[in-house]
């Protein structure tokens, strides 16, 4: 299993666990908010690098 597949599987598992403990809207805010907040903490150079790597993985 690739690194990205492991991360995705972990995210799904955390999301399912949060749905049992929290209301659905709170779990959704956490699942969407944490990656968004992490992206916003990157400086512009790191964001460019991340977009460039993402495009390469998509085959562009």
PDB file of C-alpha atoms in Angstrom, residues 15 18-32:
ATOM      1  CA  UNK A  15     -13.805  10.415  10.065  1.00  0.00           C
ATOM      2  CA  UNK A  18     -15.568  11.084  14.823  1.00  0.00           C
ATOM      3  CA  UNK A  19     -19.075  10.530  13.449  1.00  0.00           C
ATOM      4  CA  UNK A  20     -19.846   8.245  16.402  1.00  0.00           C
ATOM      5  CA  UNK A  21     -18.499  10.678  19.019  1.00  0.00           C
ATOM      6  CA  UNK A  22     -19.562  14.037  17.568  1.00  0.00           C
ATOM      7  CA  UNK A  23     -22.517  15.408  15.612  1.00  0.00           C
ATOM      8  CA  UNK A  24     -22.074  14.988  11.860  1.00  0.00           C
ATOM      9  CA  UNK A  25     -21.438  18.704  11.262  1.00  0.00           C
ATOM     10  CA  UNK A  26     -18.650  18.844  13.877  1.00  0.00           C
ATOM     11  CA  UNK A  27     -16.941  15.785  12.386  1.00  0.00           C
ATOM     12  CA  UNK A  28     -17.202  17.339   8.922  1.00  0.00           C
ATOM     13  CA  UNK A  29     -15.655  20.589  10.154  1.00  0.00           C
ATOM     14  CA  UNK A  30     -12.717  18.703  11.673  1.00  0.00           C
ATOM     15  CA  UNK A  31     -12.147  16.448   8.650  1.00  0.00           C
ATOM     16  CA  UNK A  32     -12.204  19.408   6.236  1.00  0.00           C
TER      17      UNK A  32
END
